[in-house]
Coordinates of C-alpha atoms in Angstrom, one line a residue:
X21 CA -26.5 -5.0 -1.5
X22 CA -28.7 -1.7 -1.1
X23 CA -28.8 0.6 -3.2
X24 CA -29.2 4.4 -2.1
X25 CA -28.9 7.4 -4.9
X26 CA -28.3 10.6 -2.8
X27 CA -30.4 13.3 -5.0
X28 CA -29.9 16.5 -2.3
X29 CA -26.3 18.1 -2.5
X30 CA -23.8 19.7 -4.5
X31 CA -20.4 18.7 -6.2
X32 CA -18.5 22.2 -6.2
X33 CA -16.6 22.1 -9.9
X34 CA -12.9 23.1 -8.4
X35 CA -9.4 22.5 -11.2
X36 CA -6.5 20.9 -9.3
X37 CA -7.7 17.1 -8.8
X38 CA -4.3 14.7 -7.8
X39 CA -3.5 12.3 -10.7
X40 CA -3.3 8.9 -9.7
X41 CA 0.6 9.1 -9.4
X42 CA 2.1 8.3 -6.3
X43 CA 5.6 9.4 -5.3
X44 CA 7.5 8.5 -2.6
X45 CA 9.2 10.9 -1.0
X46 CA 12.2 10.5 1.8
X47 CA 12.7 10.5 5.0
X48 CA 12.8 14.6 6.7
X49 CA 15.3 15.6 9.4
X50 CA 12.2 17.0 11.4
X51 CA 9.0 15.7 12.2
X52 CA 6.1 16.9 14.2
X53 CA 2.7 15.7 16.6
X54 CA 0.2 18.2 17.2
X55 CA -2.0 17.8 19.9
X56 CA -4.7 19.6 18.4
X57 CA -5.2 17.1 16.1
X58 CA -7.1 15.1 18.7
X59 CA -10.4 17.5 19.4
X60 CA -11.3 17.4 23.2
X61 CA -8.1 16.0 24.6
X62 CA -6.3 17.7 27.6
X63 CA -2.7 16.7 26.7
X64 CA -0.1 15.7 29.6
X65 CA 3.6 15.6 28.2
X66 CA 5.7 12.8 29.1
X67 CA 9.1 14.0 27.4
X68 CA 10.6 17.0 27.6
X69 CA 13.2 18.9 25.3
X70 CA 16.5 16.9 24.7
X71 CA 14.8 13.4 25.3
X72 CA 15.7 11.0 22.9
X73 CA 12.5 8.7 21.4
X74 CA 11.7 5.9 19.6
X75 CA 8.8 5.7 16.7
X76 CA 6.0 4.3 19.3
X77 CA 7.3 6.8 22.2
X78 CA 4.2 8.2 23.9
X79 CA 4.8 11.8 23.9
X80 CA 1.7 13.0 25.8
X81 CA -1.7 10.9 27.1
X82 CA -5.0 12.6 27.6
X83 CA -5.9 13.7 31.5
X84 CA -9.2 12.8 30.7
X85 CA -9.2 9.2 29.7
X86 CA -5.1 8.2 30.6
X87 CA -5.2 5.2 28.5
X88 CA -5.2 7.5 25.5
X89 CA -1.5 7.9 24.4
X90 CA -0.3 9.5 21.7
X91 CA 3.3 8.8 20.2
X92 CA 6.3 9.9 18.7
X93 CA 5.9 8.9 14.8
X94 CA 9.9 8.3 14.7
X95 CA 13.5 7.8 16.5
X96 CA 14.9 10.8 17.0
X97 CA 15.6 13.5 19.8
X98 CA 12.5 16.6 21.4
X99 CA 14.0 19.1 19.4
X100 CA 11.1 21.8 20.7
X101 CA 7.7 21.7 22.8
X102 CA 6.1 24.8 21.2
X103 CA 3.6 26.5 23.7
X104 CA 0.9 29.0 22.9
X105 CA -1.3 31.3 25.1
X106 CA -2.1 29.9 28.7
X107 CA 0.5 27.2 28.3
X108 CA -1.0 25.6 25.4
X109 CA 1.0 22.8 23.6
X110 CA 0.8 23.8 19.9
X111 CA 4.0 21.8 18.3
X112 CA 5.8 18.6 19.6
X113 CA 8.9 18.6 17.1
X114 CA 11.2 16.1 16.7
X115 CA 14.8 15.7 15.5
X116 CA 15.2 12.3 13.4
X117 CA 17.8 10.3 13.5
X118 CA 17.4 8.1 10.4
X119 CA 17.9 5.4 12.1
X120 CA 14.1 4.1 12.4
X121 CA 13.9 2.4 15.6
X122 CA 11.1 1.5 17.3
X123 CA 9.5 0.5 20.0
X124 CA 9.0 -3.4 19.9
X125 CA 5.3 -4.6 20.1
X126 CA 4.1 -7.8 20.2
X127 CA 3.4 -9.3 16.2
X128 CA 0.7 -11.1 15.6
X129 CA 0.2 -14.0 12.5
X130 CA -3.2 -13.9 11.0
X131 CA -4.1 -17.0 12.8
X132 CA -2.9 -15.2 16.0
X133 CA -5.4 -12.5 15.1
X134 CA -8.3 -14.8 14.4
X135 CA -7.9 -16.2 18.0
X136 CA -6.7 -12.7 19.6
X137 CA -9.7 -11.3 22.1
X138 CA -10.4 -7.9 21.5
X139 CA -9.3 -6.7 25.0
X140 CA -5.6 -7.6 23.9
X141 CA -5.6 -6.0 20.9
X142 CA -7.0 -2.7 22.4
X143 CA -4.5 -2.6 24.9
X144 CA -1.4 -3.0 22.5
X145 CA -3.6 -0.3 20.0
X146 CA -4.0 1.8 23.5
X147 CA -0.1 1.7 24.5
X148 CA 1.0 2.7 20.8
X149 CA -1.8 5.4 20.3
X150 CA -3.0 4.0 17.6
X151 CA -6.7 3.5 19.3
X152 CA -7.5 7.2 18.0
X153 CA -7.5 5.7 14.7
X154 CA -11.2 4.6 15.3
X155 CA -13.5 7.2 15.9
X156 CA -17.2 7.5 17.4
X157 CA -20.4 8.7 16.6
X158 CA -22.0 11.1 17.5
X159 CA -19.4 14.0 18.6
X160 CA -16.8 12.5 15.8
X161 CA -14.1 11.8 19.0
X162 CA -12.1 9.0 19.6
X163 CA -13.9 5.7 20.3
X164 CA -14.3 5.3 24.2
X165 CA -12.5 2.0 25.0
X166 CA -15.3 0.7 27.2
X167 CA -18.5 1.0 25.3
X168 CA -18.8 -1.1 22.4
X169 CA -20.7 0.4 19.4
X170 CA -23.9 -1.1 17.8
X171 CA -22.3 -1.0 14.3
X172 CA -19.1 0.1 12.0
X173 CA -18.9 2.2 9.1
X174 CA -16.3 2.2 6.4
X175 CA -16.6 4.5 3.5
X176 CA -14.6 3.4 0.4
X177 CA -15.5 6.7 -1.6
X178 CA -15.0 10.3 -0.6
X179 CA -16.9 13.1 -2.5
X180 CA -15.3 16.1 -0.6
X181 CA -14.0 18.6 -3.1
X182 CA -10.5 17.6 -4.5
X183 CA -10.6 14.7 -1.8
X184 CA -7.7 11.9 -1.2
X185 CA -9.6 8.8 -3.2
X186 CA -9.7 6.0 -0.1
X187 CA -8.8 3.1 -2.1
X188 CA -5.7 4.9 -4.1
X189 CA -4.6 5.7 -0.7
X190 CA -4.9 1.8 0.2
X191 CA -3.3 0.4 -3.0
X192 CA -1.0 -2.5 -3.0
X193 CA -2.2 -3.0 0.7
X194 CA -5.6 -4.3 0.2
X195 CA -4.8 -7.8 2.1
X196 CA -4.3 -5.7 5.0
X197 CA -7.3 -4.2 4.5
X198 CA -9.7 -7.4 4.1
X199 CA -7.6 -8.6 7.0
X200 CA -8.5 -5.6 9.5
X201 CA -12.5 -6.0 8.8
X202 CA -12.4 -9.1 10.5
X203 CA -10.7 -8.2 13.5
X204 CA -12.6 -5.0 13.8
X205 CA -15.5 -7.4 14.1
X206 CA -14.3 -8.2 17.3
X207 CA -15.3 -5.1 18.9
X208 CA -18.9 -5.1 18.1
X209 CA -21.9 -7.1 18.3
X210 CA -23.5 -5.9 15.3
X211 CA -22.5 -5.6 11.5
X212 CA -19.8 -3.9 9.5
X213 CA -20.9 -2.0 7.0
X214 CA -18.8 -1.2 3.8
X215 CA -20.4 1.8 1.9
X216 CA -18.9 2.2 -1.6
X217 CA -19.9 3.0 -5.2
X218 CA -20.2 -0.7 -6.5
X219 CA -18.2 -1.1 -9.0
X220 CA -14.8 -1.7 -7.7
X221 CA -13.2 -5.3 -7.2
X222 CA -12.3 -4.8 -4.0
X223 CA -15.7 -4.0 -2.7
X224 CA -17.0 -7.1 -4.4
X225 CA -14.1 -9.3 -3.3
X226 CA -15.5 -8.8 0.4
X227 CA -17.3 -11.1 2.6
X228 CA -19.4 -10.9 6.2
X229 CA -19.9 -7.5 6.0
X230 CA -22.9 -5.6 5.1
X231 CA -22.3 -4.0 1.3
X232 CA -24.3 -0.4 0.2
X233 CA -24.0 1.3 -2.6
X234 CA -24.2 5.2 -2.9
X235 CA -25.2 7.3 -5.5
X236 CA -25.0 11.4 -6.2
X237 CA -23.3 14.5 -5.3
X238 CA -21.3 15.4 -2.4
X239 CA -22.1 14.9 0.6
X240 CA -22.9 11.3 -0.5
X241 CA -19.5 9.9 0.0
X242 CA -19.8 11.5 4.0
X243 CA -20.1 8.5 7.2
X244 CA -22.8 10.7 8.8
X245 CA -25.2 10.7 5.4
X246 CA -24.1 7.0 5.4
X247 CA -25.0 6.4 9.2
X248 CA -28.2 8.5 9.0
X249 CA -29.7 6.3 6.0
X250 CA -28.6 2.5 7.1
X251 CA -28.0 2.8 10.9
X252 CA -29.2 6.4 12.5
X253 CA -27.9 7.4 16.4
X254 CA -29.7 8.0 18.3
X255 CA -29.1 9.0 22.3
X256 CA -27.0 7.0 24.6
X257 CA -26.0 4.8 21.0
X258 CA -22.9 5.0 19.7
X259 CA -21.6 3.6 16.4
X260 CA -17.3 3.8 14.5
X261 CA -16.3 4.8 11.8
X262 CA -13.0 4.0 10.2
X263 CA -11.2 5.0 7.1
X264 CA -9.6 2.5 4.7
X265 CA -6.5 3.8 5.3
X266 CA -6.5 3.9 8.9
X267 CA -7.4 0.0 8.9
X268 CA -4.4 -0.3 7.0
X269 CA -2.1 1.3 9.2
X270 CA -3.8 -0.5 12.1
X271 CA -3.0 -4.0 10.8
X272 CA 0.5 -2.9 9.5
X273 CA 1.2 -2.3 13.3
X274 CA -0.2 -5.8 14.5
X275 CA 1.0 -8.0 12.0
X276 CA 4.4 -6.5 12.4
X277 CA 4.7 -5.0 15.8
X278 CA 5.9 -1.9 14.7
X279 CA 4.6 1.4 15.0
X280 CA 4.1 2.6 11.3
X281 CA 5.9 6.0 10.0
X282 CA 4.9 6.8 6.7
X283 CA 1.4 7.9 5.7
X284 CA 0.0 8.4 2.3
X285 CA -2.0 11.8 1.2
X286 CA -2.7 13.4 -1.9
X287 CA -1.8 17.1 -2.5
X288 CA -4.5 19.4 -4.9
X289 CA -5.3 22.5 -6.1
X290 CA -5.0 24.9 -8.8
X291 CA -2.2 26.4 -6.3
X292 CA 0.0 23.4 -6.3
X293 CA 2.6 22.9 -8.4
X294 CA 2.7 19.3 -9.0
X295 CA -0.9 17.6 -7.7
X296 CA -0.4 14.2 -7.0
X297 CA -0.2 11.8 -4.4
X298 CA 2.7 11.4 -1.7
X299 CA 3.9 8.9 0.5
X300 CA 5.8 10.9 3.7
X301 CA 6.6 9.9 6.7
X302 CA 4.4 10.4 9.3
X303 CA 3.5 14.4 10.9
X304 CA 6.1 15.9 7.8
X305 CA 6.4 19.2 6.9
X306 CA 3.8 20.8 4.3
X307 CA 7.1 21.6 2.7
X308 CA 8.3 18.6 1.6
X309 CA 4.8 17.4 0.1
X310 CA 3.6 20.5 -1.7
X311 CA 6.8 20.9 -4.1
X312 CA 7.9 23.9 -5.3
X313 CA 6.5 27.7 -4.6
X314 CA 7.8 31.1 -5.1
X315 CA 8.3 32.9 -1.8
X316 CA 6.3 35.4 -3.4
X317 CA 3.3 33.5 -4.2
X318 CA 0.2 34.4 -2.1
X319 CA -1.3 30.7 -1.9
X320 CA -3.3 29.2 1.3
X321 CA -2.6 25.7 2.7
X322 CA -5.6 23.8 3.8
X323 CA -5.0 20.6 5.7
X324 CA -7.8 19.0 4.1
X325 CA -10.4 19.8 1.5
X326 CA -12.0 23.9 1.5
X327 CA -15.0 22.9 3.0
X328 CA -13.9 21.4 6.5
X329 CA -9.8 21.7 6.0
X330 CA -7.8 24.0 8.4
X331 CA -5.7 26.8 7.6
X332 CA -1.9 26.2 7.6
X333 CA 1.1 28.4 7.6
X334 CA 3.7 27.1 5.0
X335 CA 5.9 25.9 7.8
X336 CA 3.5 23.8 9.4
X337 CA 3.4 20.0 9.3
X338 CA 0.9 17.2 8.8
X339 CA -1.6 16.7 11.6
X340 CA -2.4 12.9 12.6
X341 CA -5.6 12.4 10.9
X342 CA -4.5 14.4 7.7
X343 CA -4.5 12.6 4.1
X344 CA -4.9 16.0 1.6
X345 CA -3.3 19.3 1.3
X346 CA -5.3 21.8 -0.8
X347 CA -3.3 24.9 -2.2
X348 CA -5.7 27.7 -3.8
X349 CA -4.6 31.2 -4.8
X350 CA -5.5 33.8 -1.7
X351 CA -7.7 37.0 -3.1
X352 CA -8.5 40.1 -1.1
X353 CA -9.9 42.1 -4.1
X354 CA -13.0 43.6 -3.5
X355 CA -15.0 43.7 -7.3
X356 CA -17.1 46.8 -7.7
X357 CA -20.5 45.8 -9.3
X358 CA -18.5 42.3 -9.9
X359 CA -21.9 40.7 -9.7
X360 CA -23.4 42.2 -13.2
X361 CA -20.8 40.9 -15.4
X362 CA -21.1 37.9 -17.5
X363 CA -18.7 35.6 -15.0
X364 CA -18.2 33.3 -17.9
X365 CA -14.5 32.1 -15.6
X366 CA -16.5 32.1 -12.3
X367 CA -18.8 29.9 -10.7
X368 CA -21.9 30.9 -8.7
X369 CA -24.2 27.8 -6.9
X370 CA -27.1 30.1 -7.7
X371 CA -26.1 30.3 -11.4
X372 CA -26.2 33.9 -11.4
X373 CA -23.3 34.4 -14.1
X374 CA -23.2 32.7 -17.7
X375 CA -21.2 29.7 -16.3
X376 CA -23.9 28.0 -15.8
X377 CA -24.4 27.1 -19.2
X378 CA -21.5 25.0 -18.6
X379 CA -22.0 22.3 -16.5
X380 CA -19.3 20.0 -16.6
X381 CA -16.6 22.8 -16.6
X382 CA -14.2 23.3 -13.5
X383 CA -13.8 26.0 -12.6
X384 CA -10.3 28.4 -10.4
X385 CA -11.4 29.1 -6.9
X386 CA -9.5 31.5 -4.3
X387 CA -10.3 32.3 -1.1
X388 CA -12.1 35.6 -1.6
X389 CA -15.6 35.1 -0.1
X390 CA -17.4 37.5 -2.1
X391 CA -19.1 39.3 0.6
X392 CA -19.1 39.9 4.5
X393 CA -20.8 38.7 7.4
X394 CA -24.7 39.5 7.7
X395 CA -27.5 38.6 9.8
X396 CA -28.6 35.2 9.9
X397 CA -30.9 34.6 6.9
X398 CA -33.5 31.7 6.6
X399 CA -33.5 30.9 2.5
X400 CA -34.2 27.5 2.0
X401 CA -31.0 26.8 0.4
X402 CA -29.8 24.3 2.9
X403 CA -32.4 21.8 2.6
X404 CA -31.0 21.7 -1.3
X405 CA -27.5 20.1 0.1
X406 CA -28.3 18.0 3.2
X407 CA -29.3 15.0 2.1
X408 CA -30.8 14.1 5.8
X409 CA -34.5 13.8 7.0
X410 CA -33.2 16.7 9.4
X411 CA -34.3 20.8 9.2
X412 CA -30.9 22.2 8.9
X413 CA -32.3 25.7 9.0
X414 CA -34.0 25.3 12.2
X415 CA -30.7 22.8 13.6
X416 CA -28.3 26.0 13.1
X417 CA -30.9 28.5 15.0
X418 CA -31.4 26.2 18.1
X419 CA -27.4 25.7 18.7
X420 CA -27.2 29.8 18.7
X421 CA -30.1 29.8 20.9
X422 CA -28.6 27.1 22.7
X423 CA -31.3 25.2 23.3
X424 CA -30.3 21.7 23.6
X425 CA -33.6 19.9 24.0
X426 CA -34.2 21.5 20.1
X427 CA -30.8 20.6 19.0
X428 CA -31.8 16.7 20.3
X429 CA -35.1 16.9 18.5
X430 CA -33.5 18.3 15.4
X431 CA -31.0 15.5 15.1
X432 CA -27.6 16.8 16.2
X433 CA -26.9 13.5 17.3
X434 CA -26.5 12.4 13.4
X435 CA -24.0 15.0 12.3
X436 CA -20.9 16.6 12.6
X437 CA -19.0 19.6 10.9
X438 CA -18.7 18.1 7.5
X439 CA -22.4 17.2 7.3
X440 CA -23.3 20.5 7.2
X441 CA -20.3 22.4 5.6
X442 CA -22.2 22.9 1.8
X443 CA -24.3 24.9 4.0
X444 CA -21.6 27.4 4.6
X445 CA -20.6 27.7 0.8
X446 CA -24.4 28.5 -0.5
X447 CA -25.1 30.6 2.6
X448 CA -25.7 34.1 1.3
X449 CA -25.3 35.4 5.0
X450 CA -21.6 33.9 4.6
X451 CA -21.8 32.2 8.6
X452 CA -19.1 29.5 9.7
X453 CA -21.5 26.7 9.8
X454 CA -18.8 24.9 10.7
X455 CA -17.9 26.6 13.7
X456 CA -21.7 26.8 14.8
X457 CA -22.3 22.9 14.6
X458 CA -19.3 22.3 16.4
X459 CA -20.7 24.7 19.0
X460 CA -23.4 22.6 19.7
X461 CA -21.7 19.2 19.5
X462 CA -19.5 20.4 22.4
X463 CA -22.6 21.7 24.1
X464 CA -24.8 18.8 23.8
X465 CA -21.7 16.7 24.7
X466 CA -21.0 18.6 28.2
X467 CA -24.5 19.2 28.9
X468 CA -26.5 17.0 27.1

């Protein structure tokens, strides 16, 4: 088991952590798939309003690879296809019917599985659209059916701000999960590799798979910091990476035949109400997780932790690859001078106000920024939070220059939006690093 203590990055002190309580929530008279979920896809509908579906229905597929389907996560009837500008397909809403049918799949015993070839199983995991469960590297899109990778990656820890914990989210189904490592073993010639903390049973418990332990602040829990220090990609190489609980819903399908409609996610923040952990079904409204909020309340919904989440409105729904929902208080006050007082409630990375004589405090975030847009400043401070042999500084620079030869050199091949994202919360010129590294990602994945 190696052992690898991440010294470069930053665990950003926010209140609202979930406690470990999971409650189970019912079933919702409306449920949603949002194409935009999936980045890169071209969607093609194959319902239209008034159709009645079962869970397992493929809604849409991709024009660009038509074996990627994506399906209805209940029974019910296409209540409304919202479209935004040029025709775009924002919302695919659908009426339940409470009746949970499905579409019938073959299911597979556990011997069945051990002797199952991996082409059959990636044709039933194709027709019910779960294949977008696995996901590739680099570019972060969905695995392309015909290239096998060189390796897998499963992350039992997450250190993202306020973040879903993996294994919580697997609880009571770890069988399932032990169960999914060997067939996704199938689908490569090289390892698996399990990156945890070392110190849970579960981790211990497992066998044939390469074990790693990981040490330090956030990013350390990230695949990319994981990928980049056991198994790096490099160009024309590919490796997968897979969350626990995706596994799980992957093996609850072929074990059973059944396409699965209820997720589990964890709702934080200082904003929310009641921060726990949920069990919905599957693309619910934020509603219905987030518990109660005056319609006065100025609160933002982030599908996902502040760092890489996405802005929701409060009647939007959960998104296919979504497992948290942050609430924090919105603030457009602008603070005259509010940088020369003694800030003992707020937090500053560069430990300008007295709070940094408290360490282990948390501390209330909003959404105020604290400044405005500037020119593009080289500081140093990135190097501080990327735990990668890679010149982030430089990295950012040649995507704006577009300059893809630079961007290859500089290892955009190893990372993707979340690798980079404490950039954006120490940058002093206050740039979507996000949005930048995504830039060149889709660049260097048209052009490169």
């Amino acid at each position: 088991m190696a052992e690898i203590t991440i010294t470069r990055g930053f665990d950003i002190p926010m209140t609202g952590q979930a406690r470990k309580e999971l409650d189970i929530l019912p079933d919702t008279p409306l449920v949603a798939v949002l194409p935009d979920a999936f980045h890169n896809i071209k969607p093609k509908l194959l319902v239209q309003e008034g159709d009645t579906v079962l869970a397992g229905t493929p809604l849409f597929f991709d024009k660009q690879e038509e074996r990627f389907h994506f399906c209805s996560p209940a029974s019910g009837t296409i209540k409304t296809i919202h479209y935004g500008e040029r025709r775009k397909i924002e919302h695919i809403i659908i009426e339940t019917d409470g009746k949970n049918k499905h579409v019938s799949f073959p299911a597979r015993s556990l011997k069945d599985l051990e002797k199952a070839n991996p082409e059959d199983l990636q044709e039933d995991l194709l027709k019910a659209g779960l294949w977008p469960l696995l996901r590739e590297r680099p570019f972060n899109r969905i695995a392309r059916p015909d290239k096998k990778p060189k390796s897998i990656f499963i992350s039992l820890i997450d250190t993202a701000p306020l973040a879903a914990d993996p294994l919580f989210l697997i609880q009571g189904k770890e069988d399932l999960f032990i169960q999914g490592i060997t067939c996704l073993k199938k689908f490569t010639d090289g390892p698996v590799h399990i990156c945890g903390n070392g110190t849970t049973d579960l981790e211990k418990s497992l066998k044939g798979v390469e074990k790693h332990v990981f040490t330090g602040p956030h990013p350390a829990g990230n695949p990319g910091v994981h990928i980049h220090h056991i198994d790096p990609v490099n160009r024309g190489e590919s490796v997968w990476v897979v969350r626990p609980q995706d596994l799980v819903l992957i093996m609850s399908f072929l074990t059973t035949g059944v396409y699965p409609q209820r997720i589990r996610a964890a709702v934080a923040g200082e904003a929310a109400s009641n921060p726990r952990y949920v069990e919905i079904p599957w693309g619910a409204p934020l509603t219905q997780a987030m518990g109660k909020i005056s319609k006065d309340a100025d609160v933002r919904l982030i599908a996902g932790n502040v760092l890489t989440g996405e802005k929701k409105e409060k009647d939007g729904y959960f998104g296919f690859y979504d497992t948290l929902l942050t609430l924090i208080p919105e603030n457009r006050e602008r603070r005259f001078l509010g940088w020369i007082t003694p800030g003992l409630k707020a937090f500053s990375y560069s430990k300008t106000f007295l709070s940094a004589l408290f360490p282990q405090k948390s501390y209330s975030f909003d959404t105020n920024r604290h400044g405005g847009h500037r020119a593009f400043v080289q500081t140093g401070l990135f190097e501080k939070v990327v735990p990668m042999d890679i010149y982030p500084d430089y990295l950012i620079r040649s995507i704006l220059a577009e300059d893809i030869p630079e961007m290859e050199a500089l290892g955009l091949y190893e990372v993707v939006e979340e690798d980079l994202a404490l950039c954006a919360y120490v940058d002093p010129s206050k740039n979507d690093i996000n949005a930048i590294v995504r830039q060149g990602l889709d660049l260097l994945e048209r052009e490169g």
